[in-house]
PDB file of C-alpha atoms in Angstrom:
ATOM      1  CA  MET A   1    -136.875-124.643 -38.649  1.00  0.00           C
ATOM      2  CA  GLY A   2    -140.206-126.229 -37.905  1.00  0.00           C
ATOM      3  CA  ALA A   3    -139.749-129.613 -39.464  1.00  0.00           C
ATOM      4  CA  LYS A   4    -139.241-132.846 -37.619  1.00  0.00           C
ATOM      5  CA  GLY A   5    -135.810-134.223 -37.125  1.00  0.00           C
ATOM      6  CA  LYS A   6    -134.074-130.887 -36.611  1.00  0.00           C
ATOM      7  CA  ILE A   7    -130.947-130.634 -34.558  1.00  0.00           C
ATOM      8  CA  ALA A   8    -131.481-129.043 -31.187  1.00  0.00           C
ATOM      9  CA  LEU A   9    -129.477-125.838 -31.087  1.00  0.00           C
ATOM     10  CA  GLY A  10    -129.753-124.875 -27.434  1.00  0.00           C
ATOM     11  CA  VAL A  11    -127.714-127.840 -26.211  1.00  0.00           C
ATOM     12  CA  VAL A  12    -125.786-129.855 -28.755  1.00  0.00           C
ATOM     13  CA  VAL A  13    -125.739-133.446 -27.561  1.00  0.00           C
ATOM     14  CA  SER A  14    -122.132-133.967 -28.591  1.00  0.00           C
ATOM     15  CA  VAL A  15    -120.847-131.169 -26.351  1.00  0.00           C
ATOM     16  CA  VAL A  16    -119.939-131.555 -22.704  1.00  0.00           C
ATOM     17  CA  VAL A  17    -120.391-128.511 -20.523  1.00  0.00           C
ATOM     18  CA  ILE A  18    -117.402-127.822 -18.320  1.00  0.00           C
ATOM     19  CA  GLY A  19    -117.426-125.731 -15.151  1.00  0.00           C
ATOM     20  CA  ALA A  20    -121.155-126.042 -14.536  1.00  0.00           C
ATOM     21  CA  VAL A  21    -122.712-124.004 -11.767  1.00  0.00           C
ATOM     22  CA  SER A  22    -123.534-125.365  -8.330  1.00  0.00           C
ATOM     23  CA  ALA A  23    -125.638-128.480  -8.229  1.00  0.00           C
ATOM     24  CA  ASN A  24    -127.615-127.062  -5.342  1.00  0.00           C
ATOM     25  CA  ALA A  25    -129.522-124.662  -7.532  1.00  0.00           C
ATOM     26  CA  GLY A  26    -133.238-125.340  -7.275  1.00  0.00           C
ATOM     27  CA  ASP A  27    -136.340-124.507  -9.314  1.00  0.00           C
ATOM     28  CA  ASP A  28    -136.472-121.080 -10.860  1.00  0.00           C
ATOM     29  CA  GLY A  29    -140.163-120.613 -10.197  1.00  0.00           C
ATOM     30  CA  ASP A  30    -141.273-122.643 -13.172  1.00  0.00           C
ATOM     31  CA  SER A  31    -142.009-125.324 -10.664  1.00  0.00           C
ATOM     32  CA  GLY A  32    -139.299-127.104 -12.563  1.00  0.00           C
ATOM     33  CA  SER A  33    -140.398-130.577 -13.146  1.00  0.00           C
ATOM     34  CA  VAL A  34    -139.430-133.719 -14.780  1.00  0.00           C
ATOM     35  CA  GLY A  35    -141.429-136.614 -15.857  1.00  0.00           C
ATOM     36  CA  LYS A  36    -141.470-139.740 -17.775  1.00  0.00           C
ATOM     37  CA  GLY A  37    -144.237-142.166 -16.858  1.00  0.00           C
ATOM     38  CA  LYS A  38    -147.865-141.737 -17.702  1.00  0.00           C
ATOM     39  CA  ASP A  39    -148.668-142.091 -14.028  1.00  0.00           C
ATOM     40  CA  SER A  40    -146.522-139.147 -13.025  1.00  0.00           C
ATOM     41  CA  ALA A  41    -148.385-136.487 -11.118  1.00  0.00           C
ATOM     42  CA  ALA A  42    -146.385-133.673 -12.728  1.00  0.00           C
ATOM     43  CA  SER A  43    -149.169-132.444 -15.035  1.00  0.00           C
ATOM     44  CA  ALA A  44    -151.905-130.160 -13.796  1.00  0.00           C
ATOM     45  CA  GLU A  45    -155.177-131.942 -13.228  1.00  0.00           C
ATOM     46  CA  ARG A  46    -158.570-130.382 -12.729  1.00  0.00           C
ATOM     47  CA  GLY A  47    -160.551-131.670  -9.808  1.00  0.00           C
ATOM     48  CA  SER A  48    -163.856-133.365 -10.382  1.00  0.00           C
ATOM     49  CA  GLY A  49    -166.659-130.880 -10.081  1.00  0.00           C
ATOM     50  CA  THR A  50    -169.677-131.395  -7.817  1.00  0.00           C
ATOM     51  CA  LYS A  51    -173.219-130.692  -8.908  1.00  0.00           C
ATOM     52  CA  SER A  52    -176.173-129.667  -6.865  1.00  0.00           C
ATOM     53  CA  GLY A  53    -178.048-132.603  -5.442  1.00  0.00           C
ATOM     54  CA  THR A  54    -180.454-134.908  -7.203  1.00  0.00           C
ATOM     55  CA  LYS A  55    -184.170-134.429  -6.885  1.00  0.00           C
ATOM     56  CA  SER A  56    -184.081-135.982  -3.461  1.00  0.00           C
ATOM     57  CA  GLY A  57    -181.323-133.556  -2.412  1.00  0.00           C
ATOM     58  CA  THR A  58    -178.641-136.250  -2.188  1.00  0.00           C
ATOM     59  CA  LYS A  59    -176.548-138.017  -4.801  1.00  0.00           C
ATOM     60  CA  SER A  60    -176.611-141.735  -5.295  1.00  0.00           C
ATOM     61  CA  GLY A  61    -173.410-143.768  -5.428  1.00  0.00           C
ATOM     62  CA  ALA A  62    -173.878-144.184  -9.182  1.00  0.00           C
ATOM     63  CA  ASP A  63    -174.226-140.428  -9.645  1.00  0.00           C
ATOM     64  CA  THR A  64    -171.104-139.790  -7.606  1.00  0.00           C
ATOM     65  CA  LYS A  65    -169.136-142.234  -9.774  1.00  0.00           C
ATOM     66  CA  LYS A  66    -170.453-140.503 -12.903  1.00  0.00           C
ATOM     67  CA  ASP A  67    -169.309-137.155 -11.581  1.00  0.00           C
ATOM     68  CA  ALA A  68    -165.869-138.560 -10.751  1.00  0.00           C
ATOM     69  CA  LYS A  69    -165.553-139.889 -14.300  1.00  0.00           C
ATOM     70  CA  ALA A  70    -166.732-136.561 -15.687  1.00  0.00           C
ATOM     71  CA  GLY A  71    -164.085-134.765 -13.603  1.00  0.00           C
ATOM     72  CA  LYS A  72    -161.383-137.063 -15.031  1.00  0.00           C
ATOM     73  CA  ALA A  73    -162.609-136.400 -18.535  1.00  0.00           C
ATOM     74  CA  GLU A  74    -162.277-132.656 -17.954  1.00  0.00           C
ATOM     75  CA  LYS A  75    -158.501-132.993 -17.824  1.00  0.00           C
ATOM     76  CA  LYS A  76    -157.534-131.550 -21.199  1.00  0.00           C
ATOM     77  CA  ALA A  77    -154.296-130.738 -22.911  1.00  0.00           C
ATOM     78  CA  ALA A  78    -153.198-127.137 -22.746  1.00  0.00           C
ATOM     79  CA  PHE A  79    -152.450-127.217 -26.469  1.00  0.00           C
ATOM     80  CA  GLN A  80    -151.841-129.723 -29.241  1.00  0.00           C
ATOM     81  CA  GLY A  81    -148.573-131.311 -30.213  1.00  0.00           C
ATOM     82  CA  ASP A  82    -148.579-129.903 -33.748  1.00  0.00           C
ATOM     83  CA  GLY A  83    -148.662-126.247 -34.657  1.00  0.00           C
ATOM     84  CA  ASP A  84    -147.309-122.742 -34.105  1.00  0.00           C
ATOM     85  CA  PHE A  85    -148.664-121.054 -30.984  1.00  0.00           C
ATOM     86  CA  GLU A  86    -148.413-117.349 -30.154  1.00  0.00           C
ATOM     87  CA  VAL A  87    -147.381-116.839 -26.538  1.00  0.00           C
ATOM     88  CA  GLY A  88    -149.985-114.894 -24.600  1.00  0.00           C
ATOM     89  CA  THR A  89    -152.671-115.559 -27.233  1.00  0.00           C
ATOM     90  CA  ASP A  90    -152.686-119.270 -28.046  1.00  0.00           C
ATOM     91  CA  VAL A  91    -150.644-120.455 -25.055  1.00  0.00           C
ATOM     92  CA  LYS A  92    -150.071-118.840 -21.660  1.00  0.00           C
ATOM     93  CA  PRO A  93    -146.556-118.422 -20.276  1.00  0.00           C
ATOM     94  CA  GLY A  94    -145.724-121.324 -17.947  1.00  0.00           C
ATOM     95  CA  THR A  95    -144.223-124.799 -17.803  1.00  0.00           C
ATOM     96  CA  TYR A  96    -145.619-127.622 -19.936  1.00  0.00           C
ATOM     97  CA  ARG A  97    -145.023-131.312 -20.410  1.00  0.00           C
ATOM     98  CA  THR A  98    -145.395-133.761 -23.293  1.00  0.00           C
ATOM     99  CA  THR A  99    -144.939-137.464 -22.747  1.00  0.00           C
ATOM    100  CA  GLY A 100    -145.098-140.744 -24.683  1.00  0.00           C
ATOM    101  CA  ASN A 101    -143.027-139.554 -27.661  1.00  0.00           C
ATOM    102  CA  THR A 102    -140.940-142.098 -29.549  1.00  0.00           C
ATOM    103  CA  ASP A 103    -137.821-142.144 -31.757  1.00  0.00           C
ATOM    104  CA  SER A 104    -137.087-138.399 -31.296  1.00  0.00           C
ATOM    105  CA  LEU A 105    -139.833-137.528 -33.761  1.00  0.00           C
ATOM    106  CA  CYS A 106    -141.165-134.826 -31.437  1.00  0.00           C
ATOM    107  CA  TYR A 107    -139.583-131.413 -32.160  1.00  0.00           C
ATOM    108  CA  TRP A 108    -140.313-128.204 -30.251  1.00  0.00           C
ATOM    109  CA  GLU A 109    -138.976-124.687 -30.499  1.00  0.00           C
ATOM    110  CA  ARG A 110    -139.116-121.463 -28.487  1.00  0.00           C
ATOM    111  CA  ALA A 111    -138.779-118.400 -30.698  1.00  0.00           C
ATOM    112  CA  LYS A 112    -138.371-114.647 -30.147  1.00  0.00           C
ATOM    113  CA  ASP A 113    -140.252-113.796 -33.349  1.00  0.00           C
ATOM    114  CA  ALA A 114    -142.163-115.423 -36.185  1.00  0.00           C
ATOM    115  CA  SER A 115    -139.528-114.874 -38.889  1.00  0.00           C
ATOM    116  CA  GLY A 116    -138.677-118.562 -39.043  1.00  0.00           C
ATOM    117  CA  GLU A 117    -134.985-117.670 -39.224  1.00  0.00           C
ATOM    118  CA  MET A 118    -132.256-119.426 -37.282  1.00  0.00           C
ATOM    119  CA  ASP A 119    -131.542-116.304 -35.240  1.00  0.00           C
ATOM    120  CA  SER A 120    -135.087-116.304 -33.907  1.00  0.00           C
ATOM    121  CA  ILE A 121    -134.647-119.626 -32.062  1.00  0.00           C
ATOM    122  CA  LEU A 122    -134.221-119.260 -28.290  1.00  0.00           C
ATOM    123  CA  ALA A 123    -134.208-122.996 -27.501  1.00  0.00           C
ATOM    124  CA  ASN A 124    -135.290-126.250 -29.174  1.00  0.00           C
ATOM    125  CA  ASP A 125    -135.075-130.007 -28.834  1.00  0.00           C
ATOM    126  CA  ASN A 126    -135.819-133.351 -30.447  1.00  0.00           C
ATOM    127  CA  VAL A 127    -137.660-135.487 -27.892  1.00  0.00           C
ATOM    128  CA  SER A 128    -137.914-139.161 -27.171  1.00  0.00           C
ATOM    129  CA  GLY A 129    -140.074-139.923 -24.149  1.00  0.00           C
ATOM    130  CA  THR A 130    -140.921-136.849 -22.048  1.00  0.00           C
ATOM    131  CA  SER A 131    -140.012-133.192 -22.288  1.00  0.00           C
ATOM    132  CA  TYR A 132    -140.714-130.282 -19.973  1.00  0.00           C
ATOM    133  CA  VAL A 133    -140.493-126.733 -21.329  1.00  0.00           C
ATOM    134  CA  THR A 134    -140.902-123.382 -19.601  1.00  0.00           C
ATOM    135  CA  ILE A 135    -142.298-120.731 -21.926  1.00  0.00           C
ATOM    136  CA  PRO A 136    -141.546-117.240 -20.573  1.00  0.00           C
ATOM    137  CA  ALA A 137    -143.822-114.254 -21.219  1.00  0.00           C
ATOM    138  CA  GLY A 138    -141.063-112.692 -23.336  1.00  0.00           C
ATOM    139  CA  ASP A 139    -141.232-115.454 -25.979  1.00  0.00           C
ATOM    140  CA  LYS A 140    -143.191-114.703 -29.148  1.00  0.00           C
ATOM    141  CA  LEU A 141    -143.843-118.162 -30.571  1.00  0.00           C
ATOM    142  CA  PHE A 142    -143.810-121.806 -29.481  1.00  0.00           C
ATOM    143  CA  LYS A 143    -143.565-124.406 -32.242  1.00  0.00           C
ATOM    144  CA  SER A 144    -144.344-128.082 -31.779  1.00  0.00           C
ATOM    145  CA  SER A 145    -144.158-130.776 -34.451  1.00  0.00           C
ATOM    146  CA  GLY A 146    -144.844-134.531 -34.134  1.00  0.00           C
ATOM    147  CA  CYS A 147    -145.275-134.303 -30.361  1.00  0.00           C
ATOM    148  CA  LYS A 148    -147.953-135.644 -28.073  1.00  0.00           C
ATOM    149  CA  ASP A 149    -150.255-132.994 -26.668  1.00  0.00           C
ATOM    150  CA  TRP A 150    -148.809-130.611 -24.035  1.00  0.00           C
ATOM    151  CA  GLU A 151    -150.182-130.465 -20.487  1.00  0.00           C
ATOM    152  CA  ALA A 152    -149.692-127.634 -18.015  1.00  0.00           C
ATOM    153  CA  VAL A 153    -147.448-128.496 -15.061  1.00  0.00           C
ATOM    154  CA  ASP A 154    -148.784-128.196 -11.528  1.00  0.00           C
ATOM    155  CA  ALA A 155    -146.150-126.475  -9.400  1.00  0.00           C
ATOM    156  CA  LYS A 156    -147.403-128.306  -6.267  1.00  0.00           C
ATOM    157  CA  ALA A 157    -147.698-131.743  -7.838  1.00  0.00           C
ATOM    158  CA  THR A 158    -146.285-134.659  -5.934  1.00  0.00           C
ATOM    159  CA  GLY A 159    -145.496-138.205  -6.993  1.00  0.00           C
ATOM    160  CA  THR A 160    -143.682-141.391  -6.117  1.00  0.00           C
ATOM    161  CA  PRO A 161    -140.137-140.821  -7.394  1.00  0.00           C
ATOM    162  CA  ALA A 162    -138.702-143.791  -9.260  1.00  0.00           C
ATOM    163  CA  ALA A 163    -135.356-145.467  -8.527  1.00  0.00           C
ATOM    164  CA  LEU A 164    -135.189-147.018 -12.030  1.00  0.00           C
ATOM    165  CA  VAL A 165    -135.257-144.687 -15.020  1.00  0.00           C
ATOM    166  CA  LYS A 166    -135.624-145.465 -18.697  1.00  0.00           C
ATOM    167  CA  GLY A 167    -132.417-144.528 -20.495  1.00  0.00           C
ATOM    168  CA  ASP A 168    -134.266-142.976 -23.424  1.00  0.00           C
ATOM    169  CA  GLY A 169    -137.055-141.517 -21.337  1.00  0.00           C
ATOM    170  CA  GLY A 170    -136.285-137.843 -21.797  1.00  0.00           C
ATOM    171  CA  MET A 171    -136.701-135.385 -18.909  1.00  0.00           C
ATOM    172  CA  HIS A 172    -137.534-136.425 -15.351  1.00  0.00           C
ATOM    173  CA  ARG A 173    -138.665-134.084 -12.601  1.00  0.00           C
ATOM    174  CA  VAL A 174    -136.442-134.558  -9.557  1.00  0.00           C
ATOM    175  CA  GLY A 175    -138.423-135.430  -6.468  1.00  0.00           C
ATOM    176  CA  VAL A 176    -141.565-136.223  -8.473  1.00  0.00           C
ATOM    177  CA  ASP A 177    -140.529-138.556 -11.315  1.00  0.00           C
ATOM    178  CA  ILE A 178    -137.052-139.495 -10.150  1.00  0.00           C
ATOM    179  CA  ALA A 179    -135.608-139.731  -6.634  1.00  0.00           C
ATOM    180  CA  PRO A 180    -132.370-137.847  -5.844  1.00  0.00           C
ATOM    181  CA  GLY A 181    -129.366-140.124  -5.543  1.00  0.00           C
ATOM    182  CA  THR A 182    -126.573-141.806  -7.499  1.00  0.00           C
ATOM    183  CA  TYR A 183    -127.553-143.682 -10.667  1.00  0.00           C
ATOM    184  CA  ARG A 184    -125.668-146.113 -12.901  1.00  0.00           C
ATOM    185  CA  SER A 185    -126.188-146.974 -16.566  1.00  0.00           C
ATOM    186  CA  THR A 186    -124.108-149.745 -18.182  1.00  0.00           C
ATOM    187  CA  GLY A 187    -123.571-151.104 -21.677  1.00  0.00           C
ATOM    188  CA  ASN A 188    -123.649-147.812 -23.563  1.00  0.00           C
ATOM    189  CA  THR A 189    -121.826-147.681 -26.945  1.00  0.00           C
ATOM    190  CA  ASP A 190    -120.366-145.077 -29.287  1.00  0.00           C
ATOM    191  CA  ASP A 191    -121.040-142.092 -26.981  1.00  0.00           C
ATOM    192  CA  LEU A 192    -124.714-142.276 -27.921  1.00  0.00           C
ATOM    193  CA  CYS A 193    -125.759-141.994 -24.291  1.00  0.00           C
ATOM    194  CA  TYR A 194    -126.326-138.379 -23.224  1.00  0.00           C
ATOM    195  CA  TRP A 195    -127.350-137.219 -19.747  1.00  0.00           C
ATOM    196  CA  GLU A 196    -127.950-133.797 -18.306  1.00  0.00           C
ATOM    197  CA  ARG A 197    -128.759-132.230 -14.903  1.00  0.00           C
ATOM    198  CA  THR A 198    -130.549-128.902 -15.050  1.00  0.00           C
ATOM    199  CA  LYS A 199    -131.796-126.175 -12.707  1.00  0.00           C
ATOM    200  CA  ASP A 200    -134.883-125.333 -14.778  1.00  0.00           C
ATOM    201  CA  ALA A 201    -136.784-126.187 -17.959  1.00  0.00           C
ATOM    202  CA  SER A 202    -135.667-123.237 -20.083  1.00  0.00           C
ATOM    203  CA  HIS A 203    -133.294-125.439 -22.094  1.00  0.00           C
ATOM    204  CA  SER A 204    -130.713-122.672 -22.187  1.00  0.00           C
ATOM    205  CA  LEU A 205    -127.003-123.376 -21.769  1.00  0.00           C
ATOM    206  CA  GLU A 206    -127.145-121.474 -18.492  1.00  0.00           C
ATOM    207  CA  SER A 207    -129.684-123.931 -17.087  1.00  0.00           C
ATOM    208  CA  ILE A 208    -127.281-126.889 -17.369  1.00  0.00           C
ATOM    209  CA  LEU A 209    -125.635-127.934 -14.135  1.00  0.00           C
ATOM    210  CA  ALA A 210    -123.683-130.823 -15.685  1.00  0.00           C
ATOM    211  CA  ASN A 211    -123.866-133.146 -18.712  1.00  0.00           C
ATOM    212  CA  ASN A 212    -121.918-135.831 -20.559  1.00  0.00           C
ATOM    213  CA  ASN A 213    -121.807-138.132 -23.562  1.00  0.00           C
ATOM    214  CA  VAL A 214    -121.039-141.674 -22.413  1.00  0.00           C
ATOM    215  CA  SER A 215    -119.639-144.867 -23.851  1.00  0.00           C
ATOM    216  CA  GLY A 216    -119.603-147.854 -21.502  1.00  0.00           C
ATOM    217  CA  THR A 217    -120.702-147.272 -17.924  1.00  0.00           C
ATOM    218  CA  ALA A 218    -122.091-143.934 -16.715  1.00  0.00           C
ATOM    219  CA  VAL A 219    -122.475-142.874 -13.085  1.00  0.00           C
ATOM    220  CA  VAL A 220    -124.164-139.634 -12.055  1.00  0.00           C
ATOM    221  CA  THR A 221    -125.447-138.200  -8.818  1.00  0.00           C
ATOM    222  CA  VAL A 222    -128.761-136.370  -9.149  1.00  0.00           C
ATOM    223  CA  ALA A 223    -128.938-133.801  -6.336  1.00  0.00           C
ATOM    224  CA  ALA A 224    -132.054-132.952  -4.402  1.00  0.00           C
ATOM    225  CA  GLY A 225    -131.649-129.346  -5.519  1.00  0.00           C
ATOM    226  CA  ASP A 226    -131.710-130.259  -9.209  1.00  0.00           C
ATOM    227  CA  ALA A 227    -134.896-129.515 -11.110  1.00  0.00           C
ATOM    228  CA  TYR A 228    -134.610-132.103 -13.897  1.00  0.00           C
ATOM    229  CA  PHE A 229    -132.569-135.046 -15.092  1.00  0.00           C
ATOM    230  CA  LYS A 230    -132.502-135.613 -18.848  1.00  0.00           C
ATOM    231  CA  THR A 231    -131.404-138.873 -20.491  1.00  0.00           C
ATOM    232  CA  THR A 232    -131.417-139.899 -24.131  1.00  0.00           C
ATOM    233  CA  GLY A 233    -129.890-142.856 -25.981  1.00  0.00           C
ATOM    234  CA  CYS A 234    -128.719-144.484 -22.751  1.00  0.00           C
ATOM    235  CA  LYS A 235    -129.322-147.842 -21.167  1.00  0.00           C
ATOM    236  CA  ASP A 236    -131.686-147.762 -18.195  1.00  0.00           C
ATOM    237  CA  TRP A 237    -130.476-146.028 -15.045  1.00  0.00           C
ATOM    238  CA  LYS A 238    -130.585-147.832 -11.692  1.00  0.00           C
ATOM    239  CA  LYS A 239    -130.272-146.046  -8.361  1.00  0.00           C
ATOM    240  CA  THR A 240    -127.236-147.326  -6.450  1.00  0.00           C
ATOM    241  CA  GLY A 241    -127.020-144.872  -3.580  1.00  0.00           C
TER     242      GLY A 241
END
């Protein structure tokens, strides 16, 4: 089940969940986040370090700039976008983000063992754009194929939430990547547009607050208590209220 192009088992895109739990559910402690743009502040970033002074005891402006650049360069991916990673050994439990993926060629999988069998899969997804995933300590393996590198999510990260969202942008962190409110997407065809509101990034059926497959115009209200908004195959979403 590690090859690209697999069908996500945790949430089948063609199924609409009925009787979803309250939309006021918030983050589950994973710092639940959503993101799409490269400029989103949702990934953890190391601060630029400071060195002891120069020979004169003070740093020149040039040295300060060099240190700032060095600090930026220190921001590294938590782990690569290709490979099998043992939880607790290769990757720490936590929430991670990958962004910049195209054409749903990114495939990830949470597994309870390393058997490679269907029954071992806890959650999985094919990603276009951005994905956030929370890896619990109880997972055994995390598989990633064809994805951009994964970055750790900063629980306290802030951003400038957008009021216009790419329709095939993947997962967006509510309050950081996307502003709460009512959004509209028009011109969708053949039920290829799928949207989802979730209370966390576990990608379990229980995490879904509401979802739908849409043909034509879609209207959805993203609540402030939601953790993420996921969109794939849709036309762009514009905030209307």
